[in-house]
Every structure is written in C-alpha cells, then in structure tokens.
PDB file of C-alpha atoms in Angstrom:
ATOM      1  CA  MET A   1      25.794  31.329 -33.853  1.00 47.00           C
ATOM      2  CA  ARG A   2      22.780  31.227 -36.175  1.00 50.00           C
ATOM      3  CA  ASN A   3      23.531  34.776 -37.344  1.00 54.00           C
ATOM      4  CA  LEU A   4      27.144  33.834 -37.982  1.00 49.00           C
ATOM      5  CA  LEU A   5      26.075  31.034 -40.349  1.00 53.00           C
ATOM      6  CA  ASP A   6      23.602  33.286 -42.166  1.00 55.00           C
ATOM      7  CA  PRO A   7      24.689  33.497 -45.862  1.00 57.00           C
ATOM      8  CA  ASP A   8      23.975  37.238 -45.796  1.00 62.00           C
ATOM      9  CA  ASN A   9      26.348  37.730 -42.858  1.00 68.00           C
ATOM     10  CA  PRO A  10      29.409  39.785 -43.965  1.00 72.00           C
ATOM     11  CA  VAL A  11      31.757  37.224 -42.403  1.00 74.00           C
ATOM     12  CA  MET A  12      30.124  34.352 -44.301  1.00 81.00           C
ATOM     13  CA  GLN A  13      30.137  36.380 -47.506  1.00 83.00           C
ATOM     14  CA  PHE A  14      33.872  37.027 -47.054  1.00 85.00           C
ATOM     15  CA  ILE A  15      34.588  33.335 -46.413  1.00 87.00           C
ATOM     16  CA  THR A  16      32.501  32.380 -49.452  1.00 90.00           C
ATOM     17  CA  LYS A  17      34.461  34.780 -51.667  1.00 93.00           C
ATOM     18  CA  ILE A  18      37.759  33.315 -50.436  1.00 93.00           C
ATOM     19  CA  VAL A  19      36.541  29.769 -51.157  1.00 94.00           C
ATOM     20  CA  TYR A  20      35.427  30.898 -54.622  1.00 96.00           C
ATOM     21  CA  CYS A  21      38.897  32.374 -55.200  1.00 96.00           C
ATOM     22  CA  ALA A  22      40.546  29.043 -54.355  1.00 96.00           C
ATOM     23  CA  TYR A  23      38.130  27.166 -56.623  1.00 97.00           C
ATOM     24  CA  LEU A  24      38.644  29.640 -59.473  1.00 97.00           C
ATOM     25  CA  ASN A  25      42.395  29.369 -59.033  1.00 97.00           C
ATOM     26  CA  ILE A  26      42.142  25.596 -59.538  1.00 97.00           C
ATOM     27  CA  LEU A  27      39.943  26.054 -62.628  1.00 97.00           C
ATOM     28  CA  TRP A  28      42.337  28.660 -63.988  1.00 98.00           C
ATOM     29  CA  PHE A  29      45.393  26.453 -63.408  1.00 97.00           C
ATOM     30  CA  ILE A  30      43.820  23.384 -65.037  1.00 97.00           C
ATOM     31  CA  CYS A  31      42.751  25.392 -68.086  1.00 97.00           C
ATOM     32  CA  CYS A  32      46.263  26.894 -68.338  1.00 97.00           C
ATOM     33  CA  ILE A  33      48.000  23.493 -68.592  1.00 95.00           C
ATOM     34  CA  PRO A  34      48.054  23.459 -72.426  1.00 95.00           C
ATOM     35  CA  VAL A  35      49.925  26.840 -72.176  1.00 95.00           C
ATOM     36  CA  VAL A  36      48.302  28.242 -75.338  1.00 96.00           C
ATOM     37  CA  THR A  37      45.047  28.528 -73.377  1.00 97.00           C
ATOM     38  CA  ILE A  38      46.505  30.789 -70.665  1.00 97.00           C
ATOM     39  CA  GLY A  39      44.971  33.881 -72.273  1.00 97.00           C
ATOM     40  CA  ALA A  40      41.477  32.422 -72.497  1.00 97.00           C
ATOM     41  CA  SER A  41      41.727  31.023 -68.974  1.00 98.00           C
ATOM     42  CA  THR A  42      42.868  34.358 -67.501  1.00 98.00           C
ATOM     43  CA  THR A  43      40.114  36.242 -69.329  1.00 97.00           C
ATOM     44  CA  ALA A  44      37.540  33.772 -67.982  1.00 97.00           C
ATOM     45  CA  LEU A  45      38.962  34.184 -64.479  1.00 97.00           C
ATOM     46  CA  PHE A  46      38.562  37.964 -64.603  1.00 98.00           C
ATOM     47  CA  TYR A  47      35.115  37.620 -66.144  1.00 97.00           C
ATOM     48  CA  VAL A  48      33.995  35.819 -62.971  1.00 97.00           C
ATOM     49  CA  THR A  49      35.960  37.873 -60.427  1.00 97.00           C
ATOM     50  CA  LEU A  50      34.637  41.125 -61.887  1.00 96.00           C
ATOM     51  CA  LYS A  51      31.147  39.737 -61.342  1.00 95.00           C
ATOM     52  CA  MET A  52      32.134  38.692 -57.811  1.00 95.00           C
ATOM     53  CA  ALA A  53      33.275  42.245 -57.111  1.00 94.00           C
ATOM     54  CA  LYS A  54      29.683  43.356 -57.840  1.00 91.00           C
ATOM     55  CA  ASN A  55      28.122  40.332 -56.084  1.00 89.00           C
ATOM     56  CA  GLU A  56      26.733  39.081 -59.405  1.00 87.00           C
ATOM     57  CA  GLU A  57      28.725  35.865 -59.807  1.00 83.00           C
ATOM     58  CA  GLY A  58      25.878  33.312 -59.911  1.00 85.00           C
ATOM     59  CA  ASN A  59      27.107  29.898 -61.063  1.00 93.00           C
ATOM     60  CA  ILE A  60      30.861  30.529 -61.237  1.00 94.00           C
ATOM     61  CA  THR A  61      31.724  27.319 -63.096  1.00 96.00           C
ATOM     62  CA  LYS A  62      29.178  28.049 -65.812  1.00 96.00           C
ATOM     63  CA  ALA A  63      30.269  31.683 -66.034  1.00 96.00           C
ATOM     64  CA  PHE A  64      33.952  30.716 -66.232  1.00 97.00           C
ATOM     65  CA  PHE A  65      33.530  28.298 -69.133  1.00 97.00           C
ATOM     66  CA  HIS A  66      31.064  30.629 -70.883  1.00 96.00           C
ATOM     67  CA  SER A  67      33.740  33.318 -71.030  1.00 96.00           C
ATOM     68  CA  PHE A  68      36.426  30.754 -71.869  1.00 97.00           C
ATOM     69  CA  ARG A  69      34.505  29.713 -74.989  1.00 96.00           C
ATOM     70  CA  GLU A  70      33.351  33.203 -75.967  1.00 96.00           C
ATOM     71  CA  ASN A  71      36.805  34.813 -75.765  1.00 96.00           C
ATOM     72  CA  PHE A  72      38.963  31.843 -76.697  1.00 97.00           C
ATOM     73  CA  LYS A  73      39.973  32.966 -80.184  1.00 96.00           C
ATOM     74  CA  GLN A  74      40.906  36.561 -79.399  1.00 97.00           C
ATOM     75  CA  SER A  75      42.405  35.761 -75.994  1.00 97.00           C
ATOM     76  CA  THR A  76      44.624  33.077 -77.496  1.00 97.00           C
ATOM     77  CA  LYS A  77      45.920  35.404 -80.210  1.00 97.00           C
ATOM     78  CA  ILE A  78      46.711  38.094 -77.651  1.00 97.00           C
ATOM     79  CA  TRP A  79      48.367  35.613 -75.306  1.00 97.00           C
ATOM     80  CA  LEU A  80      50.591  34.231 -78.080  1.00 97.00           C
ATOM     81  CA  VAL A  81      51.717  37.773 -78.924  1.00 97.00           C
ATOM     82  CA  LEU A  82      52.427  38.501 -75.246  1.00 98.00           C
ATOM     83  CA  PHE A  83      54.212  35.179 -74.824  1.00 97.00           C
ATOM     84  CA  GLY A  84      56.432  35.851 -77.831  1.00 97.00           C
ATOM     85  CA  VAL A  85      57.233  39.388 -76.666  1.00 97.00           C
ATOM     86  CA  GLY A  86      57.964  38.060 -73.177  1.00 97.00           C
ATOM     87  CA  ILE A  87      60.524  35.591 -74.562  1.00 97.00           C
ATOM     88  CA  VAL A  88      62.214  38.376 -76.555  1.00 97.00           C
ATOM     89  CA  LEU A  89      62.333  40.641 -73.482  1.00 97.00           C
ATOM     90  CA  ALA A  90      63.779  37.829 -71.356  1.00 96.00           C
ATOM     91  CA  ILE A  91      66.551  37.241 -73.913  1.00 95.00           C
ATOM     92  CA  ASP A  92      67.256  40.978 -74.198  1.00 93.00           C
ATOM     93  CA  GLY A  93      67.350  41.335 -70.415  1.00 93.00           C
ATOM     94  CA  TYR A  94      69.778  38.423 -70.113  1.00 91.00           C
ATOM     95  CA  ALA A  95      72.022  39.919 -72.793  1.00 89.00           C
ATOM     96  CA  LEU A  96      71.975  43.397 -71.242  1.00 88.00           C
ATOM     97  CA  TYR A  97      72.824  41.999 -67.813  1.00 84.00           C
ATOM     98  CA  HIS A  98      75.774  39.944 -69.024  1.00 82.00           C
ATOM     99  CA  LEU A  99      77.089  42.511 -71.509  1.00 79.00           C
ATOM    100  CA  ARG A 100      77.406  45.399 -69.092  1.00 75.00           C
ATOM    101  CA  PHE A 101      79.407  48.384 -70.288  1.00 72.00           C
ATOM    102  CA  GLU A 102      80.043  51.551 -68.349  1.00 69.00           C
ATOM    103  CA  ASN A 103      79.117  53.937 -71.139  1.00 75.00           C
ATOM    104  CA  ALA A 104      76.201  56.135 -72.200  1.00 80.00           C
ATOM    105  CA  PHE A 105      74.969  53.766 -74.907  1.00 82.00           C
ATOM    106  CA  TRP A 106      74.477  50.849 -72.464  1.00 83.00           C
ATOM    107  CA  THR A 107      72.764  53.165 -69.962  1.00 86.00           C
ATOM    108  CA  ILE A 108      70.324  54.478 -72.591  1.00 89.00           C
ATOM    109  CA  LEU A 109      69.655  50.959 -73.877  1.00 90.00           C
ATOM    110  CA  THR A 110      68.950  49.742 -70.340  1.00 90.00           C
ATOM    111  CA  ALA A 111      66.628  52.684 -69.652  1.00 92.00           C
ATOM    112  CA  VAL A 112      64.662  51.950 -72.839  1.00 94.00           C
ATOM    113  CA  PHE A 113      64.489  48.273 -71.897  1.00 95.00           C
ATOM    114  CA  ILE A 114      63.109  49.095 -68.430  1.00 95.00           C
ATOM    115  CA  VAL A 115      60.420  51.345 -69.934  1.00 96.00           C
ATOM    116  CA  VAL A 116      59.402  48.601 -72.379  1.00 97.00           C
ATOM    117  CA  VAL A 117      59.249  46.023 -69.551  1.00 97.00           C
ATOM    118  CA  ILE A 118      57.050  48.329 -67.468  1.00 97.00           C
ATOM    119  CA  ALA A 119      54.705  48.841 -70.446  1.00 97.00           C
ATOM    120  CA  TYR A 120      54.635  45.061 -70.962  1.00 98.00           C
ATOM    121  CA  VAL A 121      53.699  44.449 -67.316  1.00 97.00           C
ATOM    122  CA  VAL A 122      50.956  47.100 -67.466  1.00 97.00           C
ATOM    123  CA  ILE A 123      49.482  45.421 -70.548  1.00 97.00           C
ATOM    124  CA  LEU A 124      49.631  42.015 -68.841  1.00 97.00           C
ATOM    125  CA  MET A 125      47.710  43.341 -65.846  1.00 97.00           C
ATOM    126  CA  TYR A 126      45.000  45.172 -67.795  1.00 97.00           C
ATOM    127  CA  ILE A 127      44.408  43.451 -71.113  1.00 97.00           C
ATOM    128  CA  PHE A 128      42.612  40.363 -69.797  1.00 97.00           C
ATOM    129  CA  PRO A 129      40.223  42.260 -67.475  1.00 97.00           C
ATOM    130  CA  LEU A 130      39.427  44.631 -70.356  1.00 96.00           C
ATOM    131  CA  MET A 131      38.818  41.694 -72.675  1.00 96.00           C
ATOM    132  CA  ALA A 132      36.506  40.131 -70.097  1.00 96.00           C
ATOM    133  CA  ARG A 133      34.333  43.259 -70.098  1.00 93.00           C
ATOM    134  CA  PHE A 134      34.643  44.873 -73.555  1.00 93.00           C
ATOM    135  CA  ASP A 135      34.485  43.821 -77.208  1.00 91.00           C
ATOM    136  CA  ASN A 136      37.214  45.418 -79.293  1.00 92.00           C
ATOM    137  CA  THR A 137      39.949  44.732 -81.816  1.00 94.00           C
ATOM    138  CA  ILE A 138      43.242  43.211 -80.710  1.00 95.00           C
ATOM    139  CA  LEU A 139      45.161  46.399 -81.485  1.00 96.00           C
ATOM    140  CA  ALA A 140      42.647  48.483 -79.537  1.00 95.00           C
ATOM    141  CA  MET A 141      42.957  46.110 -76.563  1.00 96.00           C
ATOM    142  CA  PHE A 142      46.715  46.675 -76.420  1.00 97.00           C
ATOM    143  CA  LYS A 143      46.356  50.435 -76.812  1.00 96.00           C
ATOM    144  CA  ASN A 144      43.592  50.736 -74.229  1.00 96.00           C
ATOM    145  CA  SER A 145      45.543  48.648 -71.715  1.00 97.00           C
ATOM    146  CA  ILE A 146      48.393  51.150 -71.796  1.00 96.00           C
ATOM    147  CA  ILE A 147      46.073  54.172 -71.719  1.00 96.00           C
ATOM    148  CA  VAL A 148      44.018  52.891 -68.773  1.00 96.00           C
ATOM    149  CA  GLY A 149      47.134  51.723 -66.910  1.00 96.00           C
ATOM    150  CA  VAL A 150      48.732  55.168 -67.174  1.00 95.00           C
ATOM    151  CA  ARG A 151      45.532  57.111 -66.517  1.00 95.00           C
ATOM    152  CA  PHE A 152      44.731  55.169 -63.338  1.00 96.00           C
ATOM    153  CA  LEU A 153      48.300  54.950 -62.102  1.00 96.00           C
ATOM    154  CA  LEU A 154      47.430  54.374 -58.436  1.00 96.00           C
ATOM    155  CA  CYS A 155      45.311  51.356 -59.363  1.00 97.00           C
ATOM    156  CA  THR A 156      48.162  50.065 -61.536  1.00 97.00           C
ATOM    157  CA  VAL A 157      50.639  50.342 -58.670  1.00 97.00           C
ATOM    158  CA  LEU A 158      48.258  48.649 -56.213  1.00 97.00           C
ATOM    159  CA  MET A 159      47.641  45.787 -58.651  1.00 98.00           C
ATOM    160  CA  ALA A 160      51.392  45.304 -59.076  1.00 97.00           C
ATOM    161  CA  VAL A 161      51.779  45.275 -55.278  1.00 98.00           C
ATOM    162  CA  ILE A 162      49.056  42.599 -54.972  1.00 97.00           C
ATOM    163  CA  TYR A 163      50.844  40.288 -57.404  1.00 97.00           C
ATOM    164  CA  PHE A 164      54.230  40.993 -55.819  1.00 97.00           C
ATOM    165  CA  LEU A 165      53.002  40.299 -52.278  1.00 97.00           C
ATOM    166  CA  MET A 166      51.310  37.076 -53.370  1.00 96.00           C
ATOM    167  CA  ALA A 167      54.553  35.923 -54.978  1.00 96.00           C
ATOM    168  CA  VAL A 168      56.532  36.768 -51.810  1.00 96.00           C
ATOM    169  CA  VAL A 169      54.033  34.943 -49.588  1.00 95.00           C
ATOM    170  CA  ILE A 170      54.078  31.814 -51.767  1.00 95.00           C
ATOM    171  CA  ILE A 171      57.839  31.718 -52.328  1.00 94.00           C
ATOM    172  CA  ARG A 172      59.196  32.946 -48.986  1.00 93.00           C
ATOM    173  CA  ILE A 173      56.524  32.638 -46.273  1.00 93.00           C
ATOM    174  CA  PHE A 174      53.722  30.109 -46.814  1.00 91.00           C
ATOM    175  CA  THR A 175      53.899  27.969 -49.944  1.00 92.00           C
ATOM    176  CA  PRO A 176      50.408  26.369 -49.477  1.00 92.00           C
ATOM    177  CA  ALA A 177      48.962  29.849 -50.144  1.00 92.00           C
ATOM    178  CA  ILE A 178      49.424  28.922 -53.790  1.00 93.00           C
ATOM    179  CA  ILE A 179      45.940  27.382 -53.554  1.00 94.00           C
ATOM    180  CA  PHE A 180      44.601  30.968 -53.684  1.00 94.00           C
ATOM    181  CA  GLY A 181      47.274  32.309 -56.071  1.00 94.00           C
ATOM    182  CA  GLU A 182      45.927  33.908 -59.215  1.00 95.00           C
ATOM    183  CA  GLY A 183      42.313  33.496 -58.089  1.00 96.00           C
ATOM    184  CA  LEU A 184      42.720  35.766 -55.068  1.00 96.00           C
ATOM    185  CA  CYS A 185      44.945  38.211 -56.976  1.00 97.00           C
ATOM    186  CA  ALA A 186      42.345  38.492 -59.741  1.00 97.00           C
ATOM    187  CA  PHE A 187      39.556  39.090 -57.228  1.00 97.00           C
ATOM    188  CA  LEU A 188      41.472  41.795 -55.344  1.00 97.00           C
ATOM    189  CA  CYS A 189      42.394  43.462 -58.634  1.00 97.00           C
ATOM    190  CA  SER A 190      38.758  43.218 -59.737  1.00 97.00           C
ATOM    191  CA  LEU A 191      37.704  45.106 -56.607  1.00 96.00           C
ATOM    192  CA  LEU A 192      40.089  47.878 -57.646  1.00 96.00           C
ATOM    193  CA  LEU A 193      39.018  47.760 -61.294  1.00 96.00           C
ATOM    194  CA  SER A 194      35.256  47.539 -60.773  1.00 93.00           C
ATOM    195  CA  ASN A 195      34.544  51.279 -60.580  1.00 93.00           C
ATOM    196  CA  ILE A 196      37.135  52.072 -63.257  1.00 94.00           C
ATOM    197  CA  LEU A 197      35.546  49.683 -65.752  1.00 94.00           C
ATOM    198  CA  LYS A 198      32.098  51.021 -64.867  1.00 91.00           C
ATOM    199  CA  LEU A 199      33.351  54.530 -65.610  1.00 91.00           C
ATOM    200  CA  LEU A 200      34.798  53.365 -68.939  1.00 90.00           C
ATOM    201  CA  GLU A 201      31.523  51.633 -69.827  1.00 87.00           C
ATOM    202  CA  GLU A 202      29.544  54.806 -69.112  1.00 84.00           C
ATOM    203  CA  LYS A 203      31.989  56.853 -71.174  1.00 80.00           C
ATOM    204  CA  SER A 204      31.762  54.344 -74.021  1.00 72.00           C
ATOM    205  CA  SER A 205      27.952  54.384 -73.892  1.00 67.00           C
ATOM    206  CA  SER A 206      27.806  58.165 -73.907  1.00 63.00           C
ATOM    207  CA  THR A 207      30.203  58.294 -76.868  1.00 61.00           C
ATOM    208  CA  GLU A 208      28.101  55.822 -78.843  1.00 56.00           C
ATOM    209  CA  SER A 209      24.942  57.783 -78.029  1.00 54.00           C
ATOM    210  CA  ALA A 210      26.544  61.004 -79.211  1.00 47.00           C
TER     211      ALA A 210
END
C-alpha cells in the first residue's frame, strides 16, 4: 500500500497526469470564455502538456499563465484568422450541401472544398503546439503547420482520432468526461508530438549553427 502511494510509482504518476489534465481543461475553458482568447489559451495548454510529456511540468498554473501572457499577441492574431476562415468554410459547406448538382463542376468544387477543410484541420491541430515551442512569424507558423502535418502523417491521423474519440465519448457515451476534454486530448497529442518537436528543434539548431 505504501508503494502504491509513492509519488514515483507509475500508477500514481499516471493518476497525477490525469488530474492535471482535468485541471488544465478547466483553466483552458475559463480562459477561452472571452472567445478572442481561445488561441492564447490553447497555446498555453500545449505549453504545459508538452512539458508534462517530458515530466518537466513543475508548477502548471504558473507555466500556463506564463505562456498565456508571452504568446497572447501572436496567438490571438492567428486565432482570429482561423476563426474567420472557419466561418467562411462553414458557410461554403452549407451552400455546397444545399446547392447540390449532379455535374462535374459541383464535384470538382466539392473536392477542392474537402482538401481545404483537411488543410484547415491540420493547421488547427499543429499551429498551437508549434507556437508553444517555437518563435516564428505568423506566416511561417501556418506554413510549418501544413508541412509538419503532411510529413508526419501518421501522427496527424492519430491526433485526429484522439479528438474524434473524445467527441464521441462526450456526446454519445459519457458526457461527464467533458471534465477532461481538451486537457486530456492536448496531453495525448503532446505525447505523440514530443519526439517530433525535439527532432525539429535539433534540425533548427543545426541549421542555425551551419
């Protein structure tokens, strides 16, 4: 029993991470309430979960708000762009669905729309973790999100599955699981991204040295 309660016990470490995920999810949700702060809040969330993936989280509240302040300006700009594009895509999708025509033009238009939506989703999944780890221009953040998402396609698919499964669990199976929501999704994605971001950091360092 004493070993089970040992903080270094793998079981206790796992439970602690899950509790942290729930707490981070609450922090993230509260900081998202003004809507315009969703970008900064999501970046701060990934800043902490990426540290958790390496067991370097420390004081998670302090780390969360440190990143929130540091990345607020750029994260907000990027989020507003993504939010605007998302509204346009939603309107276009609604129009395409209700203006169905059985001809080649509608088929091509729909195919282009699907490709754009996929690219949009890839950017959504990658841009905030990249912002939490790297300093770069807004344009470079968008470009790198697409490049990394395509290059590490398996990771991209697994991240999409994580978000999809969480949505299914919350909506169809066990609604109280929403307490973990984005916090747990971000942590699981951070576990997948940890080695990838480390590889990108090493590549970036070697390029700068050269």
